[in-house]
Each structure stands twice: as C-alpha cells, then as structure tokens.
Coordinates of N, CA and C and ligand atoms in Angstrom, one line a residue:
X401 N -123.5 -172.6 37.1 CA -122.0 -172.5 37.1 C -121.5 -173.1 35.7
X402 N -120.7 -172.7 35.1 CA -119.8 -173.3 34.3 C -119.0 -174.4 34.4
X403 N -119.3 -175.2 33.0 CA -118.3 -176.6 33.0 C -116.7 -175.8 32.7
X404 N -116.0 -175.9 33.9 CA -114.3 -176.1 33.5 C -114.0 -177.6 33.8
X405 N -113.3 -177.6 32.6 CA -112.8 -179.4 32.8 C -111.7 -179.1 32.1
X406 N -110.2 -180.2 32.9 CA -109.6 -179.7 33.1 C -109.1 -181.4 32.3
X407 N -108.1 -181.2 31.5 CA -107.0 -182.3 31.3 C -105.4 -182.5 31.7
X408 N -105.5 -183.2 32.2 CA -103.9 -183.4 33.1 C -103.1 -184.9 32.9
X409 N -101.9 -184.7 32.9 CA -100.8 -185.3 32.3 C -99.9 -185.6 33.9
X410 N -98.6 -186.1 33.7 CA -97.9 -187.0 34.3 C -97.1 -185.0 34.7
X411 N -97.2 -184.3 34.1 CA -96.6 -182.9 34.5 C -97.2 -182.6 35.6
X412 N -98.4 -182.5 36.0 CA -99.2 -181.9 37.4 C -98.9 -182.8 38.5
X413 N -98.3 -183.6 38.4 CA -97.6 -184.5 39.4 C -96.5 -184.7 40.0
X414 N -95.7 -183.8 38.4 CA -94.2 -183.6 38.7 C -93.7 -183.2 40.3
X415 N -94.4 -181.9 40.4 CA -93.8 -181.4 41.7 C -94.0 -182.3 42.8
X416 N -94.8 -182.7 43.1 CA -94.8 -183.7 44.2 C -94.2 -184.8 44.4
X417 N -92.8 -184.9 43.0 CA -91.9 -185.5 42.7 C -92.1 -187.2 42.2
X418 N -93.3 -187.0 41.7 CA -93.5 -188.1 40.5 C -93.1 -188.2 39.1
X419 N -92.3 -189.0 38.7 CA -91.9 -188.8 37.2 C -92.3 -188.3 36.2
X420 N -91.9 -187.7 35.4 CA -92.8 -187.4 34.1 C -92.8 -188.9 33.1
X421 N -92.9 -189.2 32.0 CA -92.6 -190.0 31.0 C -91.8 -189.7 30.4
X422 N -92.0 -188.6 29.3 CA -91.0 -188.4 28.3 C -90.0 -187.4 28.7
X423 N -90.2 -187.2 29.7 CA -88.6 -186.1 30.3 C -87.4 -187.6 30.6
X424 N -88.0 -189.1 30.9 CA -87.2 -189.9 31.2 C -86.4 -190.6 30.2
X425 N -86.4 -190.2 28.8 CA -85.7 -191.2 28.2 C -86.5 -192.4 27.4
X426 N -87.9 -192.0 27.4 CA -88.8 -193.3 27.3 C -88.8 -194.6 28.8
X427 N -87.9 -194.4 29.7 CA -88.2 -195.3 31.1 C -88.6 -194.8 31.7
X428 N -89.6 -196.0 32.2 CA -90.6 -195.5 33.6 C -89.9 -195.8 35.0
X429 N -89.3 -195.2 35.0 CA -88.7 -194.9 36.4 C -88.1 -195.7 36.7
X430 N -86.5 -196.0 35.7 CA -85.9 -196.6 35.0 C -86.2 -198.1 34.7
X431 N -87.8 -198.6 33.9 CA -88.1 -199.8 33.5 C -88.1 -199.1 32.1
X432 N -87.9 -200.1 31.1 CA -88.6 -200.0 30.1 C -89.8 -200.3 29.6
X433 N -90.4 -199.3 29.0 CA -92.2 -199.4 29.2 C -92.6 -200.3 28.9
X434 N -91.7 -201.2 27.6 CA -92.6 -202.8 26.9 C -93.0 -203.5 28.2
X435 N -91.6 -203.3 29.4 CA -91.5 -204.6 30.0 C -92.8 -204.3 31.4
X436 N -92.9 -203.4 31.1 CA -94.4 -202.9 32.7 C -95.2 -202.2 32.5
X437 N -95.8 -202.3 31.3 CA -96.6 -201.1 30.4 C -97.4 -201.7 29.1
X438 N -96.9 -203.2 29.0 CA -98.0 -203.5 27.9 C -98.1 -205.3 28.1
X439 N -99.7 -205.5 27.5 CA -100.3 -206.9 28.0 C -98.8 -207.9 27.7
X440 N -97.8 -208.0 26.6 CA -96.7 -208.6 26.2 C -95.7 -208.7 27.3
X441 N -95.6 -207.6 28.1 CA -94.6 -207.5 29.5 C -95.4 -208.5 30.5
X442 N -96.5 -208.0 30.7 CA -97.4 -208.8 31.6 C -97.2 -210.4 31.2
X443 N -97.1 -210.9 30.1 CA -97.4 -212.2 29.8 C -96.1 -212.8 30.0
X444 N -94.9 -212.0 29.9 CA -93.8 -212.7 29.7 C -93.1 -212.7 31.4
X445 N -93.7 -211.8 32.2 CA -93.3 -211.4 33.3 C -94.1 -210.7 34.3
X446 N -95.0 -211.2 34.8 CA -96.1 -210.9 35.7 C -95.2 -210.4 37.0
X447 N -94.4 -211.2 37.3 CA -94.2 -211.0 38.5 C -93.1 -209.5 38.9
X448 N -92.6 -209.2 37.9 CA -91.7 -208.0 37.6 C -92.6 -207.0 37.6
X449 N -93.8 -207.3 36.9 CA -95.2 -206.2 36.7 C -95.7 -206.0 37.8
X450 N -95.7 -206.9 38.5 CA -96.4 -206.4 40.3 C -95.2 -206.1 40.9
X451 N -94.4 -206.3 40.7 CA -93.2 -205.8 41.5 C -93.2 -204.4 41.2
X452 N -93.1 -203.8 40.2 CA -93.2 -202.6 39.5 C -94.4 -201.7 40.2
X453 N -95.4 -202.0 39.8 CA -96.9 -201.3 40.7 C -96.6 -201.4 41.7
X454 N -96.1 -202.7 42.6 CA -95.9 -202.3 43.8 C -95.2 -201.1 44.5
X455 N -94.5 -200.6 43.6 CA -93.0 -199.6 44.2 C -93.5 -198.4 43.6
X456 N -94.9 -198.7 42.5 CA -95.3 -197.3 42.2 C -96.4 -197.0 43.3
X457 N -96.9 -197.8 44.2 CA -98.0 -197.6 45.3 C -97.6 -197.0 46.8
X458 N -95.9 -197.9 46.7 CA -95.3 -197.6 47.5 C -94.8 -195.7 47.9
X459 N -94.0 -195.3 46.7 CA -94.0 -194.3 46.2 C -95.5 -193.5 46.4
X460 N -96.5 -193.9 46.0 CA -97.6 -192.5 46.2 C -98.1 -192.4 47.5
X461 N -97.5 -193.4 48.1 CA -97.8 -193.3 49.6 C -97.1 -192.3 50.4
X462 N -95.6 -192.3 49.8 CA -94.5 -191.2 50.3 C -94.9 -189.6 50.1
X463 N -95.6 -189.3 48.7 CA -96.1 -187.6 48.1 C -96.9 -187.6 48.6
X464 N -97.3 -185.8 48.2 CA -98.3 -185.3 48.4 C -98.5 -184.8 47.6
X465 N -100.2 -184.3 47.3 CA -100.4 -183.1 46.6 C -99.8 -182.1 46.0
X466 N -100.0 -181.6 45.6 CA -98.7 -180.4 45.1 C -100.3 -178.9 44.9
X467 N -99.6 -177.9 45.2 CA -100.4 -176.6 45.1 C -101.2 -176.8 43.8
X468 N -100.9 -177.2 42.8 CA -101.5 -176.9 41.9 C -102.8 -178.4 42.0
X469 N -102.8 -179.2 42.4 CA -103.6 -180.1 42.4 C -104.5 -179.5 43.5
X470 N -104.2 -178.9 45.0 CA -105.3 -178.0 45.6 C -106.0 -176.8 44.8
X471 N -105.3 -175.8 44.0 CA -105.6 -175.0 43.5 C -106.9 -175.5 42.3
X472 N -106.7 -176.7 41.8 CA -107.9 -177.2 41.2 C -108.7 -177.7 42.0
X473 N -109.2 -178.1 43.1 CA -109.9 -178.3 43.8 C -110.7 -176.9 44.5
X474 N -110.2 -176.2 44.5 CA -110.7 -175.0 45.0 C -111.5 -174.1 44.4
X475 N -111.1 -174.9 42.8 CA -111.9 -174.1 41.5 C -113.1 -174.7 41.9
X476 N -113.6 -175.9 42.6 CA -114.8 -176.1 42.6 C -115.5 -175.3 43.6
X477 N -115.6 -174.4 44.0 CA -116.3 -172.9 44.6 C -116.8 -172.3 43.8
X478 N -116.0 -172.3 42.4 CA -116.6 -171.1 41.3 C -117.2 -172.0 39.9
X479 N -116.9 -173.0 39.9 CA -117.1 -173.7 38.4 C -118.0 -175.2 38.8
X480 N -118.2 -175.9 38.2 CA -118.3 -177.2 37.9 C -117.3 -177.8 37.1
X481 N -116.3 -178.3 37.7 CA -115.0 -178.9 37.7 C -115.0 -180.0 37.3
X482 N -114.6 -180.7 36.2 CA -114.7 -182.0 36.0 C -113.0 -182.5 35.4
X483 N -112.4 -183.1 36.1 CA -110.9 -183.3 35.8 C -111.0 -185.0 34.9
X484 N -110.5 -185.0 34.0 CA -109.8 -185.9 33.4 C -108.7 -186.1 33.1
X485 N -108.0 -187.3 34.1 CA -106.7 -187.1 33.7 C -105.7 -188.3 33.5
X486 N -104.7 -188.3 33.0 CA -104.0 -189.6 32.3 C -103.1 -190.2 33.7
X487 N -103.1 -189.3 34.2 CA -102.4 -190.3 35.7 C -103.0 -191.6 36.3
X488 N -102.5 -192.1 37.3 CA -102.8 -193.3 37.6 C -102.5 -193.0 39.3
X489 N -101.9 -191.8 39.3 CA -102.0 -191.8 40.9 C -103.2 -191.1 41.4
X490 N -103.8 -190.8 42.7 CA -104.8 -190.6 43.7 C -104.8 -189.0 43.7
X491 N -103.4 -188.1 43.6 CA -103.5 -187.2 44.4 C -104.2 -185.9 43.8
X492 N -105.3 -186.1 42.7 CA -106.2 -184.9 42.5 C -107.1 -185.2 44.0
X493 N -107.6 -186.6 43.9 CA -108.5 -186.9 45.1 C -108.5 -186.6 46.9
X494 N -107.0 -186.4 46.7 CA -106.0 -186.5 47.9 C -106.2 -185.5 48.0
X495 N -106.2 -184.0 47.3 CA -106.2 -182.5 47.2 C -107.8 -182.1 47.4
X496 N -108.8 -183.2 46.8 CA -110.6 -182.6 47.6 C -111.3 -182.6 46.3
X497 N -110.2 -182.9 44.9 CA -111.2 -182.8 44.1 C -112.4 -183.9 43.7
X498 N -113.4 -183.2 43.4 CA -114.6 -184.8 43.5 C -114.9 -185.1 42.6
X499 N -114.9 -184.5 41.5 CA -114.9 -185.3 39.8 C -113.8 -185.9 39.2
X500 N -113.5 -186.9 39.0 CA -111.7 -187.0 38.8 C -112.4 -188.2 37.5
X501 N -111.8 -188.4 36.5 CA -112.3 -189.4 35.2 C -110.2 -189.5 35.1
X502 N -110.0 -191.1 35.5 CA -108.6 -191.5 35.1 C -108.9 -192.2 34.1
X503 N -108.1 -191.8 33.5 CA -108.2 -192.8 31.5 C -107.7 -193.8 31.7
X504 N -106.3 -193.6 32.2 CA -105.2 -194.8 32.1 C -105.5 -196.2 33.0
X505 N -106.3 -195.7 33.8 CA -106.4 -196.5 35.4 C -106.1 -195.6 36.4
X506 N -106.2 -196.5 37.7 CA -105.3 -196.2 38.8 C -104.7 -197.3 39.5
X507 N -103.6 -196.7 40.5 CA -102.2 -198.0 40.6 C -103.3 -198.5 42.2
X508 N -103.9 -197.2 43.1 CA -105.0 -198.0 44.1 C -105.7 -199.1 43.9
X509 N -106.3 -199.3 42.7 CA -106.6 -200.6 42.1 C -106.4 -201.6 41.7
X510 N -107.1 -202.7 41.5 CA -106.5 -203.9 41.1 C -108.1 -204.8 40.3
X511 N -107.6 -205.3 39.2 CA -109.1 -205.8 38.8 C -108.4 -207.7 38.7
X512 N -110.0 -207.9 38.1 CA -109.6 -209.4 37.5 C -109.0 -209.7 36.2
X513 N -108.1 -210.6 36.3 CA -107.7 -210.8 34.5 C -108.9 -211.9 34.0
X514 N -109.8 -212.1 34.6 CA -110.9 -213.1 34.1 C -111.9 -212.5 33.3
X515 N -112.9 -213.3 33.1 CA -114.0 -212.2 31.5 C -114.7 -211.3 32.4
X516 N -114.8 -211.5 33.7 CA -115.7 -210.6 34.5 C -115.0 -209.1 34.5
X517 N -113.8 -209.1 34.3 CA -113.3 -207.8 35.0 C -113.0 -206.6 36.0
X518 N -113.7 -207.5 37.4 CA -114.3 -207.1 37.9 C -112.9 -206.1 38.8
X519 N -113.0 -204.9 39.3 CA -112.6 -204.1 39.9 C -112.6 -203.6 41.2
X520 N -111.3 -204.1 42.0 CA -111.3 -204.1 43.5 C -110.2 -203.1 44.0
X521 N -111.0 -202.4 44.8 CA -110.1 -201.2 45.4 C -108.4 -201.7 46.6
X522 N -107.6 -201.3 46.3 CA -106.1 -201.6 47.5 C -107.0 -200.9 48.7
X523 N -106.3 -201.4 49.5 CA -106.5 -201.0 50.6 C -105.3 -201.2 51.2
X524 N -104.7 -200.4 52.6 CA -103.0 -200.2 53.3 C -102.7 -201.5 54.3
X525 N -103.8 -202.5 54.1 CA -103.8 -203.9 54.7 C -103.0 -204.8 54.0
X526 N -103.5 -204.3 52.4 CA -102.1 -205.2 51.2 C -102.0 -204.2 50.6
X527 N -101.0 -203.5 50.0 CA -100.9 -202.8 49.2 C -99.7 -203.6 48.3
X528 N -99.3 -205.0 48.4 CA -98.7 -205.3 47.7 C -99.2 -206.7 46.5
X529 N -99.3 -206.9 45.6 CA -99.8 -208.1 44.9 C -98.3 -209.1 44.4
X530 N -98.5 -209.9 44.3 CA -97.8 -210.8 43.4 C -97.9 -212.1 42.4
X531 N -97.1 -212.7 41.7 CA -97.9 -213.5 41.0 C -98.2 -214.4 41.6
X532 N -99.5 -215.3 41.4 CA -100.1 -216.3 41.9 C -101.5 -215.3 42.6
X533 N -101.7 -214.5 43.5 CA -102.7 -213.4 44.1 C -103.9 -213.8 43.0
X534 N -104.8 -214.4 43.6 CA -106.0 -214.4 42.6 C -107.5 -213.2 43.2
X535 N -108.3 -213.5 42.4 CA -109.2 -212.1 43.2 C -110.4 -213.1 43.5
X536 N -111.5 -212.6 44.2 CA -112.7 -213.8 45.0 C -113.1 -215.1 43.8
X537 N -112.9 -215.3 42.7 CA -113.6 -215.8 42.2 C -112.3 -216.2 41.0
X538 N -111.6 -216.6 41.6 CA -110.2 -217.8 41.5 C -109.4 -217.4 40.1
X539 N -109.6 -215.9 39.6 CA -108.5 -215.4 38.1 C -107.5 -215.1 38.8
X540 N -106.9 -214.6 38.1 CA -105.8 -214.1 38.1 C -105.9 -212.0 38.9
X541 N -105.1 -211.9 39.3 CA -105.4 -210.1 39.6 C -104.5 -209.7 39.0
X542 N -104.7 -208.7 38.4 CA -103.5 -207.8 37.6 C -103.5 -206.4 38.0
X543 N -102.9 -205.2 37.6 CA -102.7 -204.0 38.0 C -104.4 -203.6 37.0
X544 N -105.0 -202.5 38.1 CA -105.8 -201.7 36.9 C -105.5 -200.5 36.2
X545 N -104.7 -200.6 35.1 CA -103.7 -199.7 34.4 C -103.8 -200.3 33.1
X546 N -104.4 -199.2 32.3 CA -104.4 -199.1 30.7 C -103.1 -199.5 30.4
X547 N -102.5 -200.5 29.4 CA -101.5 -200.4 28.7 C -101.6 -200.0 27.6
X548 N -100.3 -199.8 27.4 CA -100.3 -199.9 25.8 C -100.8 -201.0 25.1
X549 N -101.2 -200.5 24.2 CA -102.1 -201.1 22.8 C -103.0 -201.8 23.9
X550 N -104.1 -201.3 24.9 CA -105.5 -201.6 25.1 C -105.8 -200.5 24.9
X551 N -107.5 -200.9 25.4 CA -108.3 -199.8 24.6 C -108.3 -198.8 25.8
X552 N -108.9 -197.4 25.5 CA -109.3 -196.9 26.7 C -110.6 -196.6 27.2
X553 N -111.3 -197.7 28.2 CA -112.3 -197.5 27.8 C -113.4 -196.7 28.6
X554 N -112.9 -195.2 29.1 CA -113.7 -194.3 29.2 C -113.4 -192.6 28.4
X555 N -112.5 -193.4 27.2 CA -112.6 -192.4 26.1 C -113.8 -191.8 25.6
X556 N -115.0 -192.7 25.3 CA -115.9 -191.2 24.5 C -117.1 -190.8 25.2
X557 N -116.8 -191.0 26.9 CA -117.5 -190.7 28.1 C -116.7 -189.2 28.0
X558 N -115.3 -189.5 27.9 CA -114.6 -188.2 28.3 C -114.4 -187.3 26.6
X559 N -114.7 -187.6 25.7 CA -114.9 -186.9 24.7 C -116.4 -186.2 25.2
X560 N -117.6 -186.6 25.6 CA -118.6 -186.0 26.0 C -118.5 -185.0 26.9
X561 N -117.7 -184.8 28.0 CA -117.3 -183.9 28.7 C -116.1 -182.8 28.3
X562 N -115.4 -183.5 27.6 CA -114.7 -182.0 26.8 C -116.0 -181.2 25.8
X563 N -116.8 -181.8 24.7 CA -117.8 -181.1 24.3 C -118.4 -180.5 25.7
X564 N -118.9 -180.8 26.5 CA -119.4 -179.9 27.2 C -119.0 -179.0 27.6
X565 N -117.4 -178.7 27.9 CA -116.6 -177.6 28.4 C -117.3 -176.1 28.2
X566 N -117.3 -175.4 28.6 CA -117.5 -173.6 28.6 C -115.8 -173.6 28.8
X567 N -114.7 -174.0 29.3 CA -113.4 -173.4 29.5 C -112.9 -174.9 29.5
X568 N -111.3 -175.0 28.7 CA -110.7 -176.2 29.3 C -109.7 -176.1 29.2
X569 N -108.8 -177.0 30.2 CA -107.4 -176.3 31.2 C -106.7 -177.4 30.8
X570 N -105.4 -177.7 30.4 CA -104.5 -179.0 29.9 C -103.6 -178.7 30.7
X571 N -103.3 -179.2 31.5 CA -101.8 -179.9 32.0 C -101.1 -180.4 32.4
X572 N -99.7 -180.4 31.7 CA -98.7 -181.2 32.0 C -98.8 -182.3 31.4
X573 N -99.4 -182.3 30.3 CA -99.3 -183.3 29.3 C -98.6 -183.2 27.9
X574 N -98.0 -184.1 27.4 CA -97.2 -183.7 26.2 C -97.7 -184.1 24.9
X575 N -99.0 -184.3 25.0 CA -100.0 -184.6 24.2 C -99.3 -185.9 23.0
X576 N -98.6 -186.4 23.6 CA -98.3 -187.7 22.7 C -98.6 -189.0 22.5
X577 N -99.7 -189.6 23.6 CA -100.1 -190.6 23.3 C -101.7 -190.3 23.3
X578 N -102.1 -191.3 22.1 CA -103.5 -190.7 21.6 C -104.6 -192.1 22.6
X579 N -105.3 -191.7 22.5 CA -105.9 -191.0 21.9 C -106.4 -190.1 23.2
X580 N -105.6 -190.0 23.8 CA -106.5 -188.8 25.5 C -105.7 -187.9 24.6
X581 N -104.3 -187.3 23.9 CA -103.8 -186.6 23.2 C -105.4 -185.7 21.7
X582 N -106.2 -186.4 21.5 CA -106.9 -185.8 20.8 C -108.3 -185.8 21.4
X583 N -108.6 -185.4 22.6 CA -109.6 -184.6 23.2 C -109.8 -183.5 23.4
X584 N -108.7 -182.7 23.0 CA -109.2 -180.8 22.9 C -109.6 -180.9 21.5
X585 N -109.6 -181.4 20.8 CA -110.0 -181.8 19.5 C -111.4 -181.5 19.6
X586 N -112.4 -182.1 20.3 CA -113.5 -181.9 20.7 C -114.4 -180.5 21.2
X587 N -113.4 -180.3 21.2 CA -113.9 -178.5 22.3 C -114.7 -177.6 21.4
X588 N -115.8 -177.2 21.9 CA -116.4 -176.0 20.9 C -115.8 -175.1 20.7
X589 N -115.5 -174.4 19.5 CA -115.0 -173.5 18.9 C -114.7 -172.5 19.5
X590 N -115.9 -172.1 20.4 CA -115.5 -171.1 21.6 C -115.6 -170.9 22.5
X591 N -114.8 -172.3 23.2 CA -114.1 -172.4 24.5 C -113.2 -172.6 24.9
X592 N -112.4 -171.7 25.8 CA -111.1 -171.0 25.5 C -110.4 -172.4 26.3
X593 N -109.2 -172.3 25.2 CA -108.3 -173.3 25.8 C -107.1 -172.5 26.7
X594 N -107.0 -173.1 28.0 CA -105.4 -172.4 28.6 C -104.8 -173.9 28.6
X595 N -103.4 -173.6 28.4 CA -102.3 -174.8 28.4 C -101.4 -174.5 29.2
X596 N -101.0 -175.3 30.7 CA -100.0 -174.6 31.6 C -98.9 -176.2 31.2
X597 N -97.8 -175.6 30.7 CA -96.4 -176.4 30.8 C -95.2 -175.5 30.8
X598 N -94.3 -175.7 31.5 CA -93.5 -175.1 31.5 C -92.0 -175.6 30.0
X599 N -92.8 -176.5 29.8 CA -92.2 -176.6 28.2 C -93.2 -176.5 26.9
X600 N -92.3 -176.3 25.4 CA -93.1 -176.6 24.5 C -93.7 -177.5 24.4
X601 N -95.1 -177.3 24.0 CA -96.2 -178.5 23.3 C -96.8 -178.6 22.5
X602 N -96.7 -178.9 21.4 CA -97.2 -178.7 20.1 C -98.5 -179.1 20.1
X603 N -99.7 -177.6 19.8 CA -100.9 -178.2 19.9 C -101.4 -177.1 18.4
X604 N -102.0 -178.0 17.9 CA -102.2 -177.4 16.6 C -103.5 -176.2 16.7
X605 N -104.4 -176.2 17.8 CA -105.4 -175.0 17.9 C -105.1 -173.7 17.8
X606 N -105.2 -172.5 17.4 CA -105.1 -171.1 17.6 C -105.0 -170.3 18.5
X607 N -106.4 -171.2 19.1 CA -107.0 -170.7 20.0 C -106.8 -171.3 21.8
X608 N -105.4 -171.1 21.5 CA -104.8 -171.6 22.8 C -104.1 -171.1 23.6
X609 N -104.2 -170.4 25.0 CA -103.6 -169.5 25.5 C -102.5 -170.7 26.5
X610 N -101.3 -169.8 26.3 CA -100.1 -170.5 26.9 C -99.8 -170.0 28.2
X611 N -99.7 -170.8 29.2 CA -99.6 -170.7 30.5 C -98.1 -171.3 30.5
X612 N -96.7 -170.7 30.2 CA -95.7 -171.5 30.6 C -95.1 -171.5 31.6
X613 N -95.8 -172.3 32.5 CA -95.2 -172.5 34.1 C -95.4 -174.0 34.6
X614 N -94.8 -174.5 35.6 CA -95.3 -175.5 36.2 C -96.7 -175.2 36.4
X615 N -97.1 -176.8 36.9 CA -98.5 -176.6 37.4 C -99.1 -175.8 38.5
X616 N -98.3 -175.7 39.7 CA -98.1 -175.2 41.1 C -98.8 -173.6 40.6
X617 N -97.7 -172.7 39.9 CA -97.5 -171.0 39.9 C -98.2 -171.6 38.6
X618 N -99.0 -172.4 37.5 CA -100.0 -172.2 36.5 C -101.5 -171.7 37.0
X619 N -101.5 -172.6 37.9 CA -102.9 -173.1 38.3 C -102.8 -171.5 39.0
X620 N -102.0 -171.2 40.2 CA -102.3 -169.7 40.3 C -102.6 -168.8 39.3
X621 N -101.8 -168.9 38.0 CA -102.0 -167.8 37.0 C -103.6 -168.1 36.5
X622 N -103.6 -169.0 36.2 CA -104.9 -169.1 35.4 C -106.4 -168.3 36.1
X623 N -106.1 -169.0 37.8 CA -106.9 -168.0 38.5 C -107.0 -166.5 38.6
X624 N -106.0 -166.0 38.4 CA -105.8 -164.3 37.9 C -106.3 -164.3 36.5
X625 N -106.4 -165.3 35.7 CA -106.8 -164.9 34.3 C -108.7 -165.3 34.5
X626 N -108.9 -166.0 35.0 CA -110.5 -166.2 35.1 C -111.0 -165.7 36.2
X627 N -110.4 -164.9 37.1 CA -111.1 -163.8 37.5 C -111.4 -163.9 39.0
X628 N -110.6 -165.2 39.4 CA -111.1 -165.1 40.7 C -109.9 -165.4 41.6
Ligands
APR477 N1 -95.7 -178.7 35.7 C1 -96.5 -178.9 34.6 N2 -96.0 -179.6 33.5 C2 -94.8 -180.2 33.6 C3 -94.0 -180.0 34.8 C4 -94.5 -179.2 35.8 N3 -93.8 -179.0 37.0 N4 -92.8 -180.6 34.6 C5 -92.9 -181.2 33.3 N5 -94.1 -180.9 32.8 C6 -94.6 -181.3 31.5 C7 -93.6 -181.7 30.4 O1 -93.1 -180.5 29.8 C8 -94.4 -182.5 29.5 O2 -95.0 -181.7 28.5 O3 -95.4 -182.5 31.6 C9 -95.5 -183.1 30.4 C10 -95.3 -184.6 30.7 O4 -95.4 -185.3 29.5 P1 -95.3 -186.9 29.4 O5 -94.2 -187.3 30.3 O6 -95.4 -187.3 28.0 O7 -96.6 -187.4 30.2 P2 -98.1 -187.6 29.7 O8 -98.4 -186.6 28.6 O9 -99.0 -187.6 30.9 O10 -98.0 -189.0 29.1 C11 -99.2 -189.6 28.6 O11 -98.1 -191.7 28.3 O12 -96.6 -193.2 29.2 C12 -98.0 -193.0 29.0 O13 -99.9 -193.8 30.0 C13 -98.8 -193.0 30.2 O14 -100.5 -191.4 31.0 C14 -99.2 -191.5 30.3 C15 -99.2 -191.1 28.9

C-alpha cells in the first residue's frame, strides 16, 4: 500500500465546531495566547491555565467527529495512513483513525513539570486539574500541550514520515507557525501535494493541487481525485 500521510490544522476541526486560531483575532477562545499558551502564562498564572484546559476538555467532550475526520479513517482500506496533526484534541482517534502523531500535545493528557516528564493519560473520573494537583511522584502536573517558544519534540520523527509520503494531504492549516508549517518542505519532489482549505494559503510549492473546501466536502473530493 502507499504511504498517504496527511497534515492537519485547527481547520479539520472547525466543523465539529472547534475554533480555528487565526480566524479568532489571535484569541484562543477569547484568551489571549501569552496568557494560556506559553511557559511565561503558566508561571505567572497556573491556575487560569488549568482553568483554560479544563473548558477545552470540557468542550471536546461536547463534539464530535466531523465527516471529514471519518473520511480519513476510511482511507485506511486503501493506503497506509499516517496523520500528523497540530491539534490537541482526540477526534481523528474518535473517528477510527490508528496512526495519529500530535505535535502540539493533547488536552487528554497531563504530564509532570518535574525532570522526569513523565506522561499520564485524563481519564472522565477527573477530567479536571488545578493548581496545587501534583502527579505520583510529588511535581507539579501541567497540561501536555506544546507552547509557544518550546520545542516540539516529535518534529524530525514527523519530518521522517513526510519524506516517506507517496501522496500528502494538508488541512486546515494556515501554515503559520513553524516549524510543523515547514514539513511539506520535506516531501519528495514527486509526491503530489493536495491542500483542502476553504481559504487562501500561501504555500510556496508548484506542485500543489488546491482543494478549496472545508474539510467535510475536501476529504470527499480528494477521494474522487485518488480514485477511490
Ligand atoms: N475546513 C478546513 N479548513 C478550514 C475550515 C474548514 N471548515 N475552516 C477554516 N479552515 C482553515 C482556515 O482557512 C485556516 O487556513 O483552517 C486554517 C486554520 O488555521 P489556524 O487557525 O492558523 O490553525 P493552525 O494552522 O492549526 O494553527 C497552528 O498555531 O495556535 C497555534 O498551536 C496552535 O496548533 C496550532 C498552531
């Protein structure tokens, strides 16, 4: 089978009525990002920061899937499907797909702020943290979510799987924050890019076929375009 691996943004999410980023004004869902989005918000205000995750866990509890997150799961019949995607919510997983690589984190999670780092799954017993919540081995717990200015660190795991690509699928990303923004970068010369957004997105390749639709009626198109 063929590697299709697929990059996806805060857009493939939209319909199931989760925010985008930069359609908001720069606020995450009316926060501003310094203040719940980077280690400096955390330090000045933990407890705003679990407040925040909290209401974003709360929230993915409420959606669902959206067609185009099944319609990539279904690709796994014809391809070897490997999704990488900048979200932090569950619902590629939720939809059946079994390769899923999240760059940013996910909000299901919760790790240690201690040197171990160690990484412990939510469960619907707590799905809430707050400050003072330490994890088995007496640190601190924090959200498991990339901020700004950390590193990301299953970037050149996921640079190795875009080189792998035979086909690779973007969307709903607005390719603005780097460095997951420079992973088609990677792609062999001739492996066809499709990009499904229903807005402009400046992507400097040639060789990029434009899908402008939501993700839902994309993911259908693309299937009429690869043949199955
Ligand atoms: N279907 C597909 N794409 C859509 C839809 C839709 N229904 N609605 C909007 N979009 C597109 C927008 O046109 C835009 O290009 O989704 C994209 C969303 O872009 P951003 O809001 O910038 O989200 P993203 O690229 O995922 O942001 C990257 O930035 O804030 C950080 O860490 C956060 O992972 C996030 C990263």
């Amino acid at each position: 089978m063929k590697n299709l691996v697929v990059l996806t943004g805060a857009g493939m999410s939209a319909e199931s009525g989760i925010s985008t980023f930069r359609d908001a004004g720069g606020l995450w869902e009316n926060h501003r990002i310094e203040d719940v989005a980077t280690p400096e918000g955390w330090f000045a205000n933990p407890e705003l920061v679990h407040s925040f995750y909290n209401q974003r866990r709360m929230q993915l509890m409420e959606v669902q899937p959206n067609p185009g997150h099944f319609g990539l799961a279904d690709l796994e019949s014809h391809f070897n499907v490997k999704i990488i995607t900048q979200n932090v919510d569950n619902l590629h997983e939720r939809a059946g797909s079994t390769w899923v690589l999240h760059l940013h984190g996910e909000l299901m999670k919760m790790r240690s702020a201690g040197p171990g780092e160690e990484v412990y799954d939510v469960h619907s017993d707590k799905m809430e943290y707050h400050y003072g919540d330490l994890c088995p081995k007496a640190y601190p717990m924090r959200p498991h979510i990339v901020w700004f200015g950390e590193d990301v660190p299953h970037i050149s795991y996921a640079t190795e799987i875009v080189q792998d690509a035979d086909i690779l699928v973007i969307i709903g990303t607005s390719l603005n924050v780097y460095p997951a923004a420079g992973l088609l970068n990677y792609a062999k010369k001739s492996t066809p890019i499709y990009l499904i957004d229903p807005n402009d997105v400046k992507v400097d390749s040639k060789s990029v076929q434009l899908i402008r639709k939501g993700g839902s009626e994309g993911v259908g198109e693309l299937k009429v375009l690869l043949g199955i």
